[in-house]
mmCIF file of C-alpha atoms in Angstrom:
data_model
loop_
_atom_site.group_PDB
_atom_site.id
_atom_site.type_symbol
_atom_site.label_atom_id
_atom_site.label_comp_id
_atom_site.label_asym_id
_atom_site.label_seq_id
_atom_site.Cartn_x
_atom_site.Cartn_y
_atom_site.Cartn_z
ATOM 1 C CA UNK A 1 -109.837 142.474 98.283
ATOM 2 C CA UNK A 2 -107.238 140.760 96.140
ATOM 3 C CA UNK A 3 -108.121 137.436 97.771
ATOM 4 C CA UNK A 4 -111.812 137.942 96.978
ATOM 5 C CA UNK A 5 -111.094 138.753 93.343
ATOM 6 C CA UNK A 6 -108.888 135.686 93.062
ATOM 7 C CA UNK A 7 -111.598 133.520 94.595
ATOM 8 C CA UNK A 8 -114.262 134.903 92.258
ATOM 9 C CA UNK A 9 -111.932 134.313 89.341
ATOM 10 C CA UNK A 10 -111.481 130.657 90.305
ATOM 11 C CA UNK A 11 -115.227 130.197 90.834
ATOM 12 C CA UNK A 12 -116.116 131.707 87.458
ATOM 13 C CA UNK A 13 -113.561 129.572 85.615
ATOM 14 C CA UNK A 14 -114.863 126.463 87.368
ATOM 15 C CA UNK A 15 -118.450 127.354 86.435
ATOM 16 C CA UNK A 16 -117.437 127.819 82.803
ATOM 17 C CA UNK A 17 -115.625 124.467 82.837
ATOM 18 C CA UNK A 18 -118.788 122.694 84.010
ATOM 19 C CA UNK A 19 -120.917 124.451 81.378
ATOM 20 C CA UNK A 20 -118.552 123.529 78.565
ATOM 21 C CA UNK A 21 -118.845 119.824 79.353
ATOM 22 C CA UNK A 22 -122.468 120.004 78.196
ATOM 23 C CA UNK A 23 -123.801 121.963 75.215
ATOM 24 C CA UNK A 24 -120.837 124.115 74.289
ATOM 25 C CA UNK A 25 -122.784 126.234 71.830
ATOM 26 C CA UNK A 26 -125.080 127.512 74.605
ATOM 27 C CA UNK A 27 -122.296 129.096 76.618
ATOM 28 C CA UNK A 28 -119.410 129.838 74.254
ATOM 29 C CA UNK A 29 -120.586 133.230 73.065
ATOM 30 C CA UNK A 30 -121.133 134.323 76.681
ATOM 31 C CA UNK A 31 -117.608 133.206 77.580
ATOM 32 C CA UNK A 32 -116.122 135.061 74.616
ATOM 33 C CA UNK A 33 -117.931 138.252 75.562
ATOM 34 C CA UNK A 34 -116.897 137.913 79.194
ATOM 35 C CA UNK A 35 -113.242 137.404 78.254
ATOM 36 C CA UNK A 36 -113.341 140.582 76.168
ATOM 37 C CA UNK A 37 -115.022 142.563 78.974
ATOM 38 C CA UNK A 38 -112.573 141.393 81.632
ATOM 39 C CA UNK A 39 -109.498 141.884 79.439
ATOM 40 C CA UNK A 40 -108.868 145.297 80.963
ATOM 41 C CA UNK A 41 -110.631 144.922 84.322
ATOM 42 C CA UNK A 42 -109.158 141.535 85.146
ATOM 43 C CA UNK A 43 -106.614 140.251 82.578
ATOM 44 C CA UNK A 44 -106.000 137.089 84.597
ATOM 45 C CA UNK A 45 -109.666 136.119 84.386
ATOM 46 C CA UNK A 46 -109.808 136.926 80.672
ATOM 47 C CA UNK A 47 -106.752 134.783 79.944
ATOM 48 C CA UNK A 48 -108.142 131.901 82.005
ATOM 49 C CA UNK A 49 -111.440 131.943 80.078
ATOM 50 C CA UNK A 50 -109.687 132.020 76.712
ATOM 51 C CA UNK A 51 -107.448 129.128 77.752
ATOM 52 C CA UNK A 52 -110.478 127.166 78.971
ATOM 53 C CA UNK A 53 -112.278 127.489 75.644
ATOM 54 C CA UNK A 54 -109.134 126.544 73.781
ATOM 55 C CA UNK A 55 -108.520 123.521 75.988
ATOM 56 C CA UNK A 56 -112.126 122.320 76.305
ATOM 57 C CA UNK A 57 -112.622 118.551 75.895
ATOM 58 C CA UNK A 58 -111.797 117.433 72.351
ATOM 59 C CA UNK A 59 -114.668 115.878 70.468
ATOM 60 C CA UNK A 60 -113.955 112.630 68.673
ATOM 61 C CA UNK A 61 -114.362 112.457 64.902
ATOM 62 C CA UNK A 62 -116.847 109.836 63.618
ATOM 63 C CA UNK A 63 -115.673 106.324 62.807
ATOM 64 C CA UNK A 64 -112.262 106.899 64.450
ATOM 65 C CA UNK A 65 -112.988 105.181 67.731
ATOM 66 C CA UNK A 66 -115.457 102.489 68.676
ATOM 67 C CA UNK A 67 -116.714 104.616 71.543
ATOM 68 C CA UNK A 68 -118.145 107.144 69.091
ATOM 69 C CA UNK A 69 -121.993 107.039 68.984
ATOM 70 C CA UNK A 70 -123.356 105.467 65.781
ATOM 71 C CA UNK A 71 -124.551 107.728 62.984
ATOM 72 C CA UNK A 72 -128.194 108.834 63.412
ATOM 73 C CA UNK A 73 -130.816 106.841 61.475
ATOM 74 C CA UNK A 74 -134.415 107.355 60.373
ATOM 75 C CA UNK A 75 -136.712 105.524 62.778
ATOM 76 C CA UNK A 76 -138.914 104.151 59.987
ATOM 77 C CA UNK A 77 -136.506 103.133 57.230
ATOM 78 C CA UNK A 78 -133.471 102.627 59.503
ATOM 79 C CA UNK A 79 -131.420 104.384 56.826
ATOM 80 C CA UNK A 80 -128.449 106.401 58.033
ATOM 81 C CA UNK A 81 -129.165 110.115 57.849
ATOM 82 C CA UNK A 82 -125.528 111.005 57.196
ATOM 83 C CA UNK A 83 -122.753 109.645 55.059
ATOM 84 C CA UNK A 84 -119.119 110.112 55.972
ATOM 85 C CA UNK A 85 -116.488 111.114 53.438
ATOM 86 C CA UNK A 86 -112.835 110.932 54.403
ATOM 87 C CA UNK A 87 -109.481 110.898 52.662
ATOM 88 C CA UNK A 88 -107.452 113.281 50.556
ATOM 89 C CA UNK A 89 -108.544 114.676 47.203
ATOM 90 C CA UNK A 90 -106.851 113.477 44.032
ATOM 91 C CA UNK A 91 -106.320 117.067 42.941
ATOM 92 C CA UNK A 92 -106.833 120.621 44.091
ATOM 93 C CA UNK A 93 -110.229 122.050 43.092
ATOM 94 C CA UNK A 94 -110.224 124.633 40.302
ATOM 95 C CA UNK A 95 -111.640 127.770 41.903
ATOM 96 C CA UNK A 96 -111.977 131.429 40.988
ATOM 97 C CA UNK A 97 -109.634 133.804 42.794
ATOM 98 C CA UNK A 98 -112.366 135.379 44.949
ATOM 99 C CA UNK A 99 -113.711 132.013 46.121
ATOM 100 C CA UNK A 100 -110.191 130.721 46.752
ATOM 101 C CA UNK A 101 -109.419 133.805 48.854
ATOM 102 C CA UNK A 102 -112.567 133.324 50.931
ATOM 103 C CA UNK A 103 -111.862 129.645 51.564
ATOM 104 C CA UNK A 104 -108.278 130.373 52.609
ATOM 105 C CA UNK A 105 -109.629 133.018 54.967
ATOM 106 C CA UNK A 106 -111.820 130.285 56.491
ATOM 107 C CA UNK A 107 -108.781 128.038 56.955
ATOM 108 C CA UNK A 108 -106.647 130.830 58.423
ATOM 109 C CA UNK A 109 -109.347 131.586 60.998
ATOM 110 C CA UNK A 110 -109.482 127.940 62.068
ATOM 111 C CA UNK A 111 -105.715 127.811 62.440
ATOM 112 C CA UNK A 112 -105.629 131.025 64.472
ATOM 113 C CA UNK A 113 -108.583 130.635 66.803
ATOM 114 C CA UNK A 114 -106.497 131.698 69.798
ATOM 115 C CA UNK A 115 -105.789 135.105 68.251
ATOM 116 C CA UNK A 116 -109.491 135.568 67.525
ATOM 117 C CA UNK A 117 -110.449 134.542 71.075
ATOM 118 C CA UNK A 118 -107.976 137.061 72.445
ATOM 119 C CA UNK A 119 -109.978 139.807 70.729
ATOM 120 C CA UNK A 120 -113.391 138.452 71.688
ATOM 121 C CA UNK A 121 -113.999 137.040 68.194
ATOM 122 C CA UNK A 122 -114.913 133.585 66.934
ATOM 123 C CA UNK A 123 -114.065 131.930 63.574
ATOM 124 C CA UNK A 124 -116.607 131.752 60.769
ATOM 125 C CA UNK A 125 -118.962 128.871 61.505
ATOM 126 C CA UNK A 126 -121.477 128.856 58.622
ATOM 127 C CA UNK A 127 -120.969 129.099 54.849
ATOM 128 C CA UNK A 128 -123.467 128.985 51.976
ATOM 129 C CA UNK A 129 -122.389 127.872 48.492
ATOM 130 C CA UNK A 130 -124.764 128.654 45.623
ATOM 131 C CA UNK A 131 -124.475 128.049 41.906
ATOM 132 C CA UNK A 132 -125.468 125.620 39.140
ATOM 133 C CA UNK A 133 -124.784 121.870 39.438
ATOM 134 C CA UNK A 134 -121.299 120.546 38.772
ATOM 135 C CA UNK A 135 -119.317 123.745 39.348
ATOM 136 C CA UNK A 136 -117.310 122.610 42.385
ATOM 137 C CA UNK A 137 -119.469 123.290 45.465
ATOM 138 C CA UNK A 138 -119.185 119.785 46.920
ATOM 139 C CA UNK A 139 -115.528 119.583 45.882
ATOM 140 C CA UNK A 140 -114.840 122.806 47.789
ATOM 141 C CA UNK A 141 -116.463 121.331 50.923
ATOM 142 C CA UNK A 142 -114.299 118.204 50.593
ATOM 143 C CA UNK A 143 -111.224 120.397 50.147
ATOM 144 C CA UNK A 144 -111.946 122.323 53.355
ATOM 145 C CA UNK A 145 -112.420 119.072 55.296
ATOM 146 C CA UNK A 146 -109.194 117.641 53.873
ATOM 147 C CA UNK A 147 -107.193 120.784 54.689
ATOM 148 C CA UNK A 148 -108.486 120.768 58.277
ATOM 149 C CA UNK A 149 -107.999 116.987 58.539
ATOM 150 C CA UNK A 150 -111.628 116.453 59.550
ATOM 151 C CA UNK A 151 -114.257 114.066 58.163
ATOM 152 C CA UNK A 152 -116.984 115.522 55.978
ATOM 153 C CA UNK A 153 -120.496 114.524 57.073
ATOM 154 C CA UNK A 154 -123.032 114.895 54.263
ATOM 155 C CA UNK A 155 -126.763 115.057 54.939
ATOM 156 C CA UNK A 156 -128.615 112.353 52.996
ATOM 157 C CA UNK A 157 -131.831 114.092 51.938
ATOM 158 C CA UNK A 158 -133.431 110.880 50.682
ATOM 159 C CA UNK A 159 -133.189 109.409 54.166
ATOM 160 C CA UNK A 160 -134.072 112.605 56.042
ATOM 161 C CA UNK A 161 -137.356 113.202 54.195
ATOM 162 C CA UNK A 162 -139.566 110.753 56.098
ATOM 163 C CA UNK A 163 -143.004 109.671 54.899
ATOM 164 C CA UNK A 164 -144.222 111.107 58.200
ATOM 165 C CA UNK A 165 -143.480 114.814 57.839
ATOM 166 C CA UNK A 166 -143.337 115.392 61.585
ATOM 167 C CA UNK A 167 -140.430 112.982 61.769
ATOM 168 C CA UNK A 168 -138.527 114.840 59.071
ATOM 169 C CA UNK A 169 -138.063 117.727 61.494
ATOM 170 C CA UNK A 170 -136.818 115.283 64.113
ATOM 171 C CA UNK A 171 -134.413 113.756 61.596
ATOM 172 C CA UNK A 172 -132.937 117.178 60.869
ATOM 173 C CA UNK A 173 -132.507 117.809 64.582
ATOM 174 C CA UNK A 174 -130.845 114.384 65.012
ATOM 175 C CA UNK A 175 -128.376 115.183 62.221
ATOM 176 C CA UNK A 176 -127.499 118.673 63.419
ATOM 177 C CA UNK A 177 -127.247 117.684 67.075
ATOM 178 C CA UNK A 178 -124.934 114.817 66.135
ATOM 179 C CA UNK A 179 -122.717 117.079 64.016
ATOM 180 C CA UNK A 180 -122.590 119.761 66.735
ATOM 181 C CA UNK A 181 -121.061 117.265 69.116
ATOM 182 C CA UNK A 182 -118.653 115.722 66.591
ATOM 183 C CA UNK A 183 -115.336 117.088 65.359
ATOM 184 C CA UNK A 184 -116.333 117.360 61.690
ATOM 185 C CA UNK A 185 -117.472 119.510 58.785
ATOM 186 C CA UNK A 186 -121.197 119.187 58.036
ATOM 187 C CA UNK A 187 -122.473 119.638 54.472
ATOM 188 C CA UNK A 188 -126.176 120.242 53.866
ATOM 189 C CA UNK A 189 -126.356 119.576 50.136
ATOM 190 C CA UNK A 190 -129.409 120.663 48.117
ATOM 191 C CA UNK A 191 -130.451 123.013 50.907
ATOM 192 C CA UNK A 192 -133.365 124.302 48.829
ATOM 193 C CA UNK A 193 -135.125 120.942 49.316
ATOM 194 C CA UNK A 194 -135.579 121.598 53.039
ATOM 195 C CA UNK A 195 -135.342 125.394 53.267
ATOM 196 C CA UNK A 196 -137.885 126.587 50.711
ATOM 197 C CA UNK A 197 -139.538 129.978 50.905
ATOM 198 C CA UNK A 198 -142.225 130.007 53.575
ATOM 199 C CA UNK A 199 -144.394 132.286 51.438
ATOM 200 C CA UNK A 200 -144.726 129.519 48.808
ATOM 201 C CA UNK A 201 -148.457 128.725 48.764
ATOM 202 C CA UNK A 202 -147.804 125.273 47.278
ATOM 203 C CA UNK A 203 -146.009 124.072 50.430
ATOM 204 C CA UNK A 204 -147.970 122.675 53.349
ATOM 205 C CA UNK A 205 -147.581 123.926 56.901
ATOM 206 C CA UNK A 206 -145.405 121.064 58.127
ATOM 207 C CA UNK A 207 -142.765 121.730 55.468
ATOM 208 C CA UNK A 208 -142.780 125.422 56.381
ATOM 209 C CA UNK A 209 -142.161 124.490 60.008
ATOM 210 C CA UNK A 210 -139.081 122.576 58.849
ATOM 211 C CA UNK A 211 -137.585 125.863 57.702
ATOM 212 C CA UNK A 212 -138.125 127.342 61.155
ATOM 213 C CA UNK A 213 -136.449 124.316 62.733
ATOM 214 C CA UNK A 214 -133.478 124.657 60.388
ATOM 215 C CA UNK A 215 -133.095 128.389 61.070
ATOM 216 C CA UNK A 216 -133.064 127.782 64.817
ATOM 217 C CA UNK A 217 -130.428 125.079 64.448
ATOM 218 C CA UNK A 218 -128.186 127.296 62.287
ATOM 219 C CA UNK A 219 -128.445 130.108 64.851
ATOM 220 C CA UNK A 220 -127.422 127.612 67.539
ATOM 221 C CA UNK A 221 -124.422 126.294 65.610
ATOM 222 C CA UNK A 222 -121.243 126.232 67.737
ATOM 223 C CA UNK A 223 -118.153 128.133 66.657
ATOM 224 C CA UNK A 224 -116.103 124.959 67.175
ATOM 225 C CA UNK A 225 -117.601 123.448 64.007
ATOM 226 C CA UNK A 226 -118.259 124.467 60.407
ATOM 227 C CA UNK A 227 -121.662 124.161 58.754
ATOM 228 C CA UNK A 228 -121.592 124.302 54.938
ATOM 229 C CA UNK A 229 -124.790 124.409 52.901
ATOM 230 C CA UNK A 230 -125.067 124.201 49.118
ATOM 231 C CA UNK A 231 -127.908 124.986 46.745
ATOM 232 C CA UNK A 232 -128.444 124.824 42.992
ATOM 233 C CA UNK A 233 -131.608 126.943 43.236
ATOM 234 C CA UNK A 234 -130.950 130.036 45.367
ATOM 235 C CA UNK A 235 -134.234 131.582 44.241
ATOM 236 C CA UNK A 236 -136.130 128.847 46.139
ATOM 237 C CA UNK A 237 -134.467 129.562 49.485
ATOM 238 C CA UNK A 238 -136.394 131.341 52.203
ATOM 239 C CA UNK A 239 -135.015 134.912 52.534
ATOM 240 C CA UNK A 240 -134.301 134.353 56.243
ATOM 241 C CA UNK A 241 -131.877 131.546 55.344
ATOM 242 C CA UNK A 242 -129.453 133.945 53.653
ATOM 243 C CA UNK A 243 -129.099 136.076 56.792
ATOM 244 C CA UNK A 244 -128.117 133.052 58.886
ATOM 245 C CA UNK A 245 -124.885 132.365 57.012
ATOM 246 C CA UNK A 246 -121.788 134.391 57.809
ATOM 247 C CA UNK A 247 -120.178 133.752 54.414
ATOM 248 C CA UNK A 248 -122.016 133.379 51.085
ATOM 249 C CA UNK A 249 -120.065 132.297 47.991
ATOM 250 C CA UNK A 250 -121.349 132.276 44.408
ATOM 251 C CA UNK A 251 -119.960 129.523 42.147
ATOM 252 C CA UNK A 252 -120.206 130.026 38.378
ATOM 253 C CA UNK A 253 -119.577 127.826 35.371
ATOM 254 C CA UNK A 254 -115.837 127.572 34.633
ATOM 255 C CA UNK A 255 -114.068 130.104 32.455
ATOM 256 C CA UNK A 256 -112.134 129.162 29.308
ATOM 257 C CA UNK A 257 -108.868 129.166 31.276
ATOM 258 C CA UNK A 258 -110.344 126.971 34.028
ATOM 259 C CA UNK A 259 -111.690 124.511 31.459
ATOM 260 C CA UNK A 260 -108.295 124.355 29.781
ATOM 261 C CA UNK A 261 -106.701 123.613 33.163
ATOM 262 C CA UNK A 262 -109.199 120.840 33.923
ATOM 263 C CA UNK A 263 -108.906 119.213 30.493
ATOM 264 C CA UNK A 264 -105.113 119.279 30.751
ATOM 265 C CA UNK A 265 -105.295 117.492 34.111
ATOM 266 C CA UNK A 266 -107.743 114.860 32.800
ATOM 267 C CA UNK A 267 -105.785 114.134 29.602
ATOM 268 C CA UNK A 268 -102.142 114.655 30.545
ATOM 269 C CA UNK A 269 -101.442 110.938 31.021
ATOM 270 C CA UNK A 270 -103.457 109.763 28.020
ATOM 271 C CA UNK A 271 -102.512 111.888 25.032
ATOM 272 C CA UNK A 272 -99.572 113.649 23.425
ATOM 273 C CA UNK A 273 -99.738 117.383 22.698
ATOM 274 C CA UNK A 274 -102.018 117.782 25.701
ATOM 275 C CA UNK A 275 -101.567 121.573 25.757
ATOM 276 C CA UNK A 276 -102.793 121.931 22.188
ATOM 277 C CA UNK A 277 -105.783 119.640 22.739
ATOM 278 C CA UNK A 278 -106.657 121.395 26.001
ATOM 279 C CA UNK A 279 -106.887 124.726 24.188
ATOM 280 C CA UNK A 280 -109.093 123.225 21.466
ATOM 281 C CA UNK A 281 -111.401 121.458 23.913
ATOM 282 C CA UNK A 282 -111.734 124.525 26.138
ATOM 283 C CA UNK A 283 -113.437 126.151 23.146
ATOM 284 C CA UNK A 284 -115.668 123.115 22.565
ATOM 285 C CA UNK A 285 -116.679 122.824 26.234
ATOM 286 C CA UNK A 286 -117.213 126.535 26.855
ATOM 287 C CA UNK A 287 -120.366 126.948 28.972
ATOM 288 C CA UNK A 288 -120.278 123.420 30.415
ATOM 289 C CA UNK A 289 -119.759 122.582 34.083
ATOM 290 C CA UNK A 290 -116.735 120.781 35.530
ATOM 291 C CA UNK A 291 -118.754 117.606 36.075
ATOM 292 C CA UNK A 292 -120.133 117.641 32.507
ATOM 293 C CA UNK A 293 -116.634 117.995 31.076
ATOM 294 C CA UNK A 294 -115.217 115.194 33.208
ATOM 295 C CA UNK A 295 -118.124 112.917 32.337
ATOM 296 C CA UNK A 296 -117.706 113.533 28.602
ATOM 297 C CA UNK A 297 -113.951 112.936 28.630
ATOM 298 C CA UNK A 298 -114.372 109.738 30.652
ATOM 299 C CA UNK A 299 -116.940 108.522 28.102
ATOM 300 C CA UNK A 300 -114.451 109.137 25.304
ATOM 301 C CA UNK A 301 -111.726 107.253 27.164
ATOM 302 C CA UNK A 302 -114.064 104.293 27.711
ATOM 303 C CA UNK A 303 -114.900 104.247 24.000
ATOM 304 C CA UNK A 304 -111.202 104.103 23.179
ATOM 305 C CA UNK A 305 -110.725 101.073 25.421
ATOM 306 C CA UNK A 306 -113.810 99.233 24.160
ATOM 307 C CA UNK A 307 -113.342 99.974 20.447
ATOM 308 C CA UNK A 308 -109.557 99.857 20.309
ATOM 309 C CA UNK A 309 -109.345 103.282 18.665
ATOM 310 C CA UNK A 310 -107.127 106.219 19.603
ATOM 311 C CA UNK A 311 -108.135 109.104 21.834
ATOM 312 C CA UNK A 312 -107.147 111.576 19.094
ATOM 313 C CA UNK A 313 -109.670 109.919 16.764
ATOM 314 C CA UNK A 314 -112.396 110.200 19.373
ATOM 315 C CA UNK A 315 -111.597 113.859 20.002
ATOM 316 C CA UNK A 316 -111.808 114.597 16.278
ATOM 317 C CA UNK A 317 -115.196 112.833 16.167
ATOM 318 C CA UNK A 318 -116.328 115.019 19.065
ATOM 319 C CA UNK A 319 -115.375 118.122 17.100
ATOM 320 C CA UNK A 320 -117.011 117.026 13.842
ATOM 321 C CA UNK A 321 -120.269 116.021 15.558
ATOM 322 C CA UNK A 322 -120.668 119.333 17.390
ATOM 323 C CA UNK A 323 -123.713 120.966 15.760
ATOM 324 C CA UNK A 324 -124.356 123.508 18.527
ATOM 325 C CA UNK A 325 -121.758 125.997 17.284
ATOM 326 C CA UNK A 326 -122.723 129.042 15.250
ATOM 327 C CA UNK A 327 -121.071 129.828 11.911
ATOM 328 C CA UNK A 328 -118.747 132.345 13.582
ATOM 329 C CA UNK A 329 -117.820 129.852 16.290
ATOM 330 C CA UNK A 330 -117.027 127.166 13.701
ATOM 331 C CA UNK A 331 -114.754 129.590 11.878
ATOM 332 C CA UNK A 332 -112.942 130.388 15.134
ATOM 333 C CA UNK A 333 -112.663 126.671 15.968
ATOM 334 C CA UNK A 334 -111.204 125.955 12.511
ATOM 335 C CA UNK A 335 -108.600 128.677 13.070
ATOM 336 C CA UNK A 336 -107.696 127.290 16.528
ATOM 337 C CA UNK A 337 -107.405 123.775 15.094
ATOM 338 C CA UNK A 338 -105.030 124.856 12.357
ATOM 339 C CA UNK A 339 -103.008 127.151 14.649
ATOM 340 C CA UNK A 340 -102.503 124.251 17.078
ATOM 341 C CA UNK A 341 -100.428 122.404 14.477
ATOM 342 C CA UNK A 342 -102.384 119.204 15.141
ATOM 343 C CA UNK A 343 -104.238 119.200 11.810
ATOM 344 C CA UNK A 344 -103.808 120.609 8.319
ATOM 345 C CA UNK A 345 -106.118 123.200 6.768
ATOM 346 C CA UNK A 346 -107.805 120.425 4.803
ATOM 347 C CA UNK A 347 -108.464 118.412 7.990
ATOM 348 C CA UNK A 348 -109.688 121.552 9.781
ATOM 349 C CA UNK A 349 -112.130 122.026 6.893
ATOM 350 C CA UNK A 350 -113.323 118.424 7.140
ATOM 351 C CA UNK A 351 -113.881 118.624 10.907
ATOM 352 C CA UNK A 352 -115.657 122.003 11.005
ATOM 353 C CA UNK A 353 -117.184 122.387 7.541
ATOM 354 C CA UNK A 354 -115.458 125.760 7.125
ATOM 355 C CA UNK A 355 -113.968 126.408 3.675
ATOM 356 C CA UNK A 356 -110.188 126.597 3.491
ATOM 357 C CA UNK A 357 -110.351 130.072 1.919
ATOM 358 C CA UNK A 358 -112.349 131.272 4.925
ATOM 359 C CA UNK A 359 -109.798 129.722 7.290
ATOM 360 C CA UNK A 360 -106.940 131.463 5.457
ATOM 361 C CA UNK A 361 -108.743 134.818 5.523
ATOM 362 C CA UNK A 362 -109.271 134.584 9.268
ATOM 363 C CA UNK A 363 -105.659 133.597 9.801
ATOM 364 C CA UNK A 364 -104.640 136.820 8.020
ATOM 365 C CA UNK A 365 -107.010 138.898 10.190
ATOM 366 C CA UNK A 366 -105.494 137.450 13.341
#
């Protein structure tokens, strides 16, 4: 009896090894479930299956070896359907505490896959980022790839959307099949462009079928990889899309403290009293996205170089030309300016248009 069990154990492990040399995603869940079931009945078999999954053939990351298949291309335009982003980030992304906690959970799972396998579990394989443009969704995807030392493959929607709609579905399959068999992180940016609500009467049937194709591919995604999708328009997504993702994270516009942190990082090598200016500019930029703030500061720096002026002068011009603030906001800005010690009450009046008496009264209230 013991000999039979041992033989069956060897046969099952060999069968699993053969299956895993093909489409891993088709068999992995079955192997995980079997290892959990046999953990008590046959611990040796369970341990062998877990070890097999852990030691399955390593997939090669794109562009690292010449033997790697070329990136998929559109058959009509010959444009590459994916772009590859590699390398470390210049700085850590500025994230809210809840998003940071979720992303670290994702990393911890990937670094402890063996422990998960031992309990019949698999790491999170699909994540959906939603929020307005410029709030750090793409940066977060790059950060995950950098932390896991994997290339980030980004779907190029311009290339995927073929003039022949039937081929667009094929392009999506080409991209996802390639990423499934590559050691990478895949980012589907602007997901709403290809996963719109199927009850939208303005969309033709072929585009609706694309959503079905995408849903099937997400369901089939292997646990060995990570699929990240991002959207600026969550209201346009088909309801079935939300259920396909194991983790959904909402990105918002930065808070005052986050803006102050970003401005300090962008200006720390270019201006004195960076802490004071960061506090002032966090008030000015309140409500803007990270990308808008970076773009505006870079424009100011370019003006300084071209015109030969100082950055402080340009920042004061930015303050004086800000007409979007209400009367109450201008009073608060004048108080912050004077409290910073950068300008006098007279200069605070000139920059904001708030009378010096009003500034003094508000200083007393504070």
